[in-house]
Coordinates of C-alpha atoms in Angstrom, one line a residue:
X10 CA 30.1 -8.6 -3.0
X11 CA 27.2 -6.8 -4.9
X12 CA 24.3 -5.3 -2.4
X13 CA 20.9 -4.3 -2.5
X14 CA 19.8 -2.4 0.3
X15 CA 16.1 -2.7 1.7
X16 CA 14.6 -0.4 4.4
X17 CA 11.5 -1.5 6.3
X18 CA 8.3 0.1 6.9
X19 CA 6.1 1.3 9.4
X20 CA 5.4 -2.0 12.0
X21 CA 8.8 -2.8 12.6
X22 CA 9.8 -0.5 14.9
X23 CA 10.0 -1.7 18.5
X24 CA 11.4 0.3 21.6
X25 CA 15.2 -0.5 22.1
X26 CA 16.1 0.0 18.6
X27 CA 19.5 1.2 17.6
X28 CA 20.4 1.9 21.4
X29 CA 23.5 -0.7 20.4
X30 CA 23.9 0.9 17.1
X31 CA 24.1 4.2 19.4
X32 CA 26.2 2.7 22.1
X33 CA 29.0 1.4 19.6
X34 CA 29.0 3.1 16.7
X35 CA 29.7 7.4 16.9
X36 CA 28.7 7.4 13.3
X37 CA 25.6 5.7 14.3
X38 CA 25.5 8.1 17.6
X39 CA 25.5 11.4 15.7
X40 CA 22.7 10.1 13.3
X41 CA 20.4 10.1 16.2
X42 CA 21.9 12.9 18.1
X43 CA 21.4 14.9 14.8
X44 CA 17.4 14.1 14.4
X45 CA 17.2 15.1 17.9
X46 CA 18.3 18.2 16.9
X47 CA 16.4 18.9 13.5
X48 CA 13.5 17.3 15.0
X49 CA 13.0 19.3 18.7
X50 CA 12.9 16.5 20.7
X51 CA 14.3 13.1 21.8
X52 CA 13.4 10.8 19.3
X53 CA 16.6 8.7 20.5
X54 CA 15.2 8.0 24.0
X55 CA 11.8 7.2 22.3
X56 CA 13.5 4.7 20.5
X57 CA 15.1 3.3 22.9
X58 CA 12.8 3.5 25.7
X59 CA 9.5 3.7 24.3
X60 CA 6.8 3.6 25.5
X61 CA 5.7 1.4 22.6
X62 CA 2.5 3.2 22.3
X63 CA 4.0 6.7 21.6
X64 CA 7.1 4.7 19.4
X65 CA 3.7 3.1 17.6
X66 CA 2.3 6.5 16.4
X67 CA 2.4 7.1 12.9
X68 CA 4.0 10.4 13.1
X69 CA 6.8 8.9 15.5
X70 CA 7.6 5.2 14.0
X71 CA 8.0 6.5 10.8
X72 CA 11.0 9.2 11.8
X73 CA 12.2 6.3 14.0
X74 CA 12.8 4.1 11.6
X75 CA 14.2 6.0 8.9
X76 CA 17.0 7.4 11.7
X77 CA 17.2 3.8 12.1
X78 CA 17.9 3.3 8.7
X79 CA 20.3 6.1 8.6
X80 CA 22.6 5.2 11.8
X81 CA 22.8 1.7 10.3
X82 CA 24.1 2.8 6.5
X83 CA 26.0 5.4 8.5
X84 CA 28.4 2.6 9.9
X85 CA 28.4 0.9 6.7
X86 CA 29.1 3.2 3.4
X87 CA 32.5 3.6 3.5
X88 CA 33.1 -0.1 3.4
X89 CA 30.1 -0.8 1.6
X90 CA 29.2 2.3 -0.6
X91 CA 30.6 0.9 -4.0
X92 CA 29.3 -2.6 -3.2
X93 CA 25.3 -1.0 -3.7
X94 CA 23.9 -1.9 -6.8
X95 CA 20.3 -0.8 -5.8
X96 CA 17.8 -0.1 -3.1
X97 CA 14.4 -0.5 -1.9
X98 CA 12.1 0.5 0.7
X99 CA 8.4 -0.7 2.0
X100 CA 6.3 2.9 2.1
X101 CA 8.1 4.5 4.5
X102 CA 11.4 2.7 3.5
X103 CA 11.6 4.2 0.4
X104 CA 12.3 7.6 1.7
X105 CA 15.3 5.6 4.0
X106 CA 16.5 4.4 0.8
X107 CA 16.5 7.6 -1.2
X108 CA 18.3 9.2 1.9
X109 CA 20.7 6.0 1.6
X110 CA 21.6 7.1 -2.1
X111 CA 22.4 10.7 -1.1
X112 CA 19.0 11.7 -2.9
X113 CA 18.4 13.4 1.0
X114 CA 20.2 14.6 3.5
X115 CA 19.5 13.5 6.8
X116 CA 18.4 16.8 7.9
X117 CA 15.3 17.0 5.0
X118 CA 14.8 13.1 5.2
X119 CA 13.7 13.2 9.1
X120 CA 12.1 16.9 8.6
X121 CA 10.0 14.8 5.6
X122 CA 9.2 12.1 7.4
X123 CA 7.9 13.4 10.1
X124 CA 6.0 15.8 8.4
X125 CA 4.3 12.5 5.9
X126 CA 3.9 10.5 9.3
X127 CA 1.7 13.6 10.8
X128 CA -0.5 14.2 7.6
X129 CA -0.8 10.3 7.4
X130 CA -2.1 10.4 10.8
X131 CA -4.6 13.3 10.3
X132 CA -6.0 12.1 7.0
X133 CA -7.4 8.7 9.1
X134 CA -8.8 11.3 11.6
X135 CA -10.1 13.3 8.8
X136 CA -11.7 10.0 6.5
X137 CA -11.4 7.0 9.2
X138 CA -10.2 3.7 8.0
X139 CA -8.5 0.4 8.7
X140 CA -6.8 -2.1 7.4
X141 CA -6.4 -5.9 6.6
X142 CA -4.2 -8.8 5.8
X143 CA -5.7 -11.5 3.5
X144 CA -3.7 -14.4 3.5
X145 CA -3.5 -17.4 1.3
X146 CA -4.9 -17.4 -2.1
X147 CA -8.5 -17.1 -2.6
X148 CA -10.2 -18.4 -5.7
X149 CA -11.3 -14.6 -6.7
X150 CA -8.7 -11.8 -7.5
X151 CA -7.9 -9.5 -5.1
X152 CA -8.8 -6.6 -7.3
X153 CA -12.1 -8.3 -8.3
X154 CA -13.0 -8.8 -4.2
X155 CA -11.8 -5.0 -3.4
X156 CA -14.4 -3.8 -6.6
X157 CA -17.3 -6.4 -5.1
X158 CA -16.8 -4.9 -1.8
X159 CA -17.2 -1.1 -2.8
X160 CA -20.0 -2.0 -5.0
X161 CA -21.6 -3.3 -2.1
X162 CA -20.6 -1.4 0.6
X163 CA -17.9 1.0 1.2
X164 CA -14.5 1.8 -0.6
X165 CA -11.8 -0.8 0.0
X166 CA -8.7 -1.4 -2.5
X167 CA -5.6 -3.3 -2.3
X168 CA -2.6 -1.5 -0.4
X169 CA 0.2 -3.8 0.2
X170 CA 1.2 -6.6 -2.5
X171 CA 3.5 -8.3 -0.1
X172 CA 4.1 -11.9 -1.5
X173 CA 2.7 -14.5 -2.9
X174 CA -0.6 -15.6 -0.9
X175 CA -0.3 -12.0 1.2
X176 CA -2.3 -8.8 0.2
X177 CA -3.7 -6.0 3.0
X178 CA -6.1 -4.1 1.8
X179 CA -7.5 -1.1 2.8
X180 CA -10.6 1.4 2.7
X181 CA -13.2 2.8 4.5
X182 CA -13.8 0.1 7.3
X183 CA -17.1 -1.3 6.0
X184 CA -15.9 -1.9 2.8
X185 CA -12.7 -3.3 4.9
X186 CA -14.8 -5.7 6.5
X187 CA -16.9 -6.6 3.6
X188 CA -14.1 -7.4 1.3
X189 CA -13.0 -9.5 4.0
X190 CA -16.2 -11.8 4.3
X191 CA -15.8 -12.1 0.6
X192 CA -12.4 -13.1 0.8
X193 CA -12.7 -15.8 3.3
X194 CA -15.7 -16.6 1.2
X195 CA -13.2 -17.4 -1.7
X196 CA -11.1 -19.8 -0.1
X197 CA -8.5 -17.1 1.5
X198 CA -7.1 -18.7 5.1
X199 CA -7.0 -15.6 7.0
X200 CA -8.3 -12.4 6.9
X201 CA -7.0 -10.4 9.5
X202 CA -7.6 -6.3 10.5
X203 CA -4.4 -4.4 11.5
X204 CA -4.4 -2.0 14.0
X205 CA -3.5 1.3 11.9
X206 CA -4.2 4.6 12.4
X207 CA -6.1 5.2 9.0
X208 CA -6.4 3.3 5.4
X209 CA -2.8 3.7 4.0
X210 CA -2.3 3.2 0.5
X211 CA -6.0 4.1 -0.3
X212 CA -7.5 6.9 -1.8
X213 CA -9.0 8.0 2.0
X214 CA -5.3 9.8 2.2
X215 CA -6.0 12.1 -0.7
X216 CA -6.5 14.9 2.0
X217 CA -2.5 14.4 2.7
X218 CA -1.5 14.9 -1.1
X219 CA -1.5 18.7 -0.6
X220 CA 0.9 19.0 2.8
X221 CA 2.8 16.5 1.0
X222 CA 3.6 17.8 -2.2
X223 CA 4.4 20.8 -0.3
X224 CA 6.6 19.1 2.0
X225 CA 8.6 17.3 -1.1
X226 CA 8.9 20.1 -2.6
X227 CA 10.5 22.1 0.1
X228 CA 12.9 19.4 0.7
X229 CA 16.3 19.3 -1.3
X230 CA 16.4 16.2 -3.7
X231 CA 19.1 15.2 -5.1
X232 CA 19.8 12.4 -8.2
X233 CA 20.4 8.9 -6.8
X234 CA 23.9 7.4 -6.7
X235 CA 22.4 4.3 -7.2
X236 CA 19.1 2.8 -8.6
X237 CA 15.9 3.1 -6.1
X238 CA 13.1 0.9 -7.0
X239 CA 10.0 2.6 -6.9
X240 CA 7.1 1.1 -4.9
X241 CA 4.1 2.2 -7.4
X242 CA 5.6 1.1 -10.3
X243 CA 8.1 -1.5 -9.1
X244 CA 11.0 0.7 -11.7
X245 CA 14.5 1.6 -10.8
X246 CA 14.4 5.4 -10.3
X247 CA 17.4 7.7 -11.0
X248 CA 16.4 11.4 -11.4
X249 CA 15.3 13.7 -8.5
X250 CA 12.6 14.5 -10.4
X251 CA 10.6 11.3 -10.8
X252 CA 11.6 10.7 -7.1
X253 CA 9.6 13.4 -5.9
X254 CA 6.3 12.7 -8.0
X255 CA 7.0 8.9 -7.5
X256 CA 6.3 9.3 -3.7
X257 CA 4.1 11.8 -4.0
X258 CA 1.8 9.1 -5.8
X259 CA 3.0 6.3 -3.4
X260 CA 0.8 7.9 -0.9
X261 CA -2.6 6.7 -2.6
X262 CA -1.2 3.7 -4.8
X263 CA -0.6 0.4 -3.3
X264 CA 3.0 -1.0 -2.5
X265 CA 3.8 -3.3 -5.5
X266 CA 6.2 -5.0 -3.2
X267 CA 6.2 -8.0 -5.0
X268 CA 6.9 -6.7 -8.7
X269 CA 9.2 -5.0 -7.0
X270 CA 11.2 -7.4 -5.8
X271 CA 11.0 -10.1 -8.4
X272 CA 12.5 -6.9 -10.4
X273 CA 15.4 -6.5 -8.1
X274 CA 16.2 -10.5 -8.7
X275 CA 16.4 -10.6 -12.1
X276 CA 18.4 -7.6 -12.7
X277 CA 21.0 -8.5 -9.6
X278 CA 20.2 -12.4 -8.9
X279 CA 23.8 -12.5 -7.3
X280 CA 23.2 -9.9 -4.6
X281 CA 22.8 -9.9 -1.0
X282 CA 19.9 -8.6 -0.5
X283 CA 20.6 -6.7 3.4
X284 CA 17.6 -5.6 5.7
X285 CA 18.7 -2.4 6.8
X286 CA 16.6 -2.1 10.3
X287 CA 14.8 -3.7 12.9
X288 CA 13.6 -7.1 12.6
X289 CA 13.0 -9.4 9.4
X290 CA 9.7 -8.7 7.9
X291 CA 11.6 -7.4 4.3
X292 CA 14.3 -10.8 4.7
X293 CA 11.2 -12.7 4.9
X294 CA 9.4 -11.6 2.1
X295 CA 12.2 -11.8 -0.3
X296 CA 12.6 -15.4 0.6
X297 CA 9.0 -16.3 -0.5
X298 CA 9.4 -13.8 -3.6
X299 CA 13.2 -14.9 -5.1
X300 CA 13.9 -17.8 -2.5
X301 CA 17.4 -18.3 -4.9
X302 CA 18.6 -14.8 -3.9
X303 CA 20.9 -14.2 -0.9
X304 CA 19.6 -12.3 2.6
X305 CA 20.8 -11.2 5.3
X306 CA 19.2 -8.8 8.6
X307 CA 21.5 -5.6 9.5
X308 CA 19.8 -4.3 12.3
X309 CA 21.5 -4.5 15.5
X310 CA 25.6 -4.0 16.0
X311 CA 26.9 -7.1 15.9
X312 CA 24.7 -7.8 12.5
X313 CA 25.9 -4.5 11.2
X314 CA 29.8 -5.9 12.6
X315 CA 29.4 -9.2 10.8
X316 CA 28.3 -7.3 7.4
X317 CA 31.4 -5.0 7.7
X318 CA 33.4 -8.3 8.3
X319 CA 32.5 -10.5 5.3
X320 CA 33.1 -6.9 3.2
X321 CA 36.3 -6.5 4.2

């Protein structure tokens, strides 16, 4: 059975993640119990407690769900480790997968993390912003609304190609909201804001690139066993060194989710494309990107047990 791994983004966490993984799995345990440890605190009992607030943060969810992630493909790479043809990740999820393909240890991949979640969160304090989810497929481009809306009123650009008929965008929150009238305007049947802590994906986090470089930098990268598709350019990366300037850029470009998976099906159509963490938002995307490729979820134990099962 070929795989291709794909590791969520910020949104899908939710408090009680991976206390199963924790509870069955001592792989799965010592992934958490070793964050806890790099990172100073209990990031274990905030995923599996919550509150959902403090799990929500940006500098919390997104070292939640890459330890996620981690405990998950933990359980799974001996069985599973030769079976991975490629992987993927949605912003955050990227860094899950490079950690997946022993590009990061665990140790630099939660210290990362953390530290991209925390200047995330102080660039939206530093340049406010918000973000929205256009859905259905308006009669103007995208790109032409995002450009008609800055023109007019604030900066706005598109963040997250998700699927067909499902863009967010994101910007100052003027141009947000503009490019939102205009949308609806253009035949789009939704426009809705997201409650985010600042404009991700958007030029308004250029005061993170700094920290960030810095922080990729100091981390130890390695070359990827296996092929990670690259969210800004939708491209298989497998040197170290594009890695780092890859997500470097990823910060300020917009998740090419879309390219990227329509990438992934043509050059493994016959994979099982596994969501490696809570929920189904990646499963569900793929299905309206490549609905002839296989999926399956792998985020609780006995989803991680049936995957181990059909590998045998």
């Amino acid at each position: 059975m070929d795989v291709v791994l794909l590791f969520p983004g910020q949104g899908s966490q939710k408090p009680s993640m991976g206390k199963d993984l924790y509870d069955t799995f001592p792989a799965a345990r010592a992934v958490f119990d070793e964050a806890d440890r790099v990172l100073g605190f209990p990031l274990s009992t905030l995923c599996f407690e919550g509150p959902t607030e403090q799990l929500t943060l940006t500098q919390n969810a997104q070292p939640a769900l890459l330890v996620h992630g981690a405990a998950i493909w933990s359980v799974l790479r001996d069985k599973l480790g030769a079976a991975v043809r490629a992987a993927a990740g949605h912003s955050l999820g990227e860094l899950t997968a490079y950690h997946a393909a022993g590009s990061l240890s665990l140790a630099d991949a939660v210290r990362l993390v953390r530290r991209r979640g925390e200047l995330m969160y102080e660039s939206g304090v530093q340049r406010p912003g918000t973000m929205a989810a256009i859905l259905g497929e308006p009669s103007e481009s995208i790109e032409a609304i995002c450009a008609k809306a800055t023109a007019e009123v604030a900066l706005v650009s598109p963040a997250n190609y998700n699927c067909p008929g499902q863009v967010v965008i994101s910007g100052e929150e003027a141009g947000v909201e503009r490019a939102m009238t205009l949308a609806k305007a253009a035949g789009a049947k939704r426009a809705i804001k997201l409650n985010v802590s600042g404009a991700f994906h958007s030029a308004l986090m250029e005061p993170a690139l700094d920290g960030l470089t810095h922080a990729l930098n100091k981390a130890s990268f390695g070359d990827p066993a296996f092929p990670v598709f690259a969210n800004v350019n939708a491209r298989p990366v497998t040197a170290a060194v594009d890695a780092r300037e890859l997500l470097r850029r990823q910060l300020t470009s917009p998740v090419r989710w879309t390219e990227e998976v329509a990438a992934l099906s043509k050059a493994f159509p016959n994979a099982t494309y596994v969501e490696a963490g809570p929920g189904a938002v990646l499963v569900g995307l793929v299905r309206k990107i490549a609905p002839a490729v296989r999926t399956m979820t792998c985020g609780t134990a006995a989803e991680v047990t049936q995957l181990l099962e059909l590998a045998a």
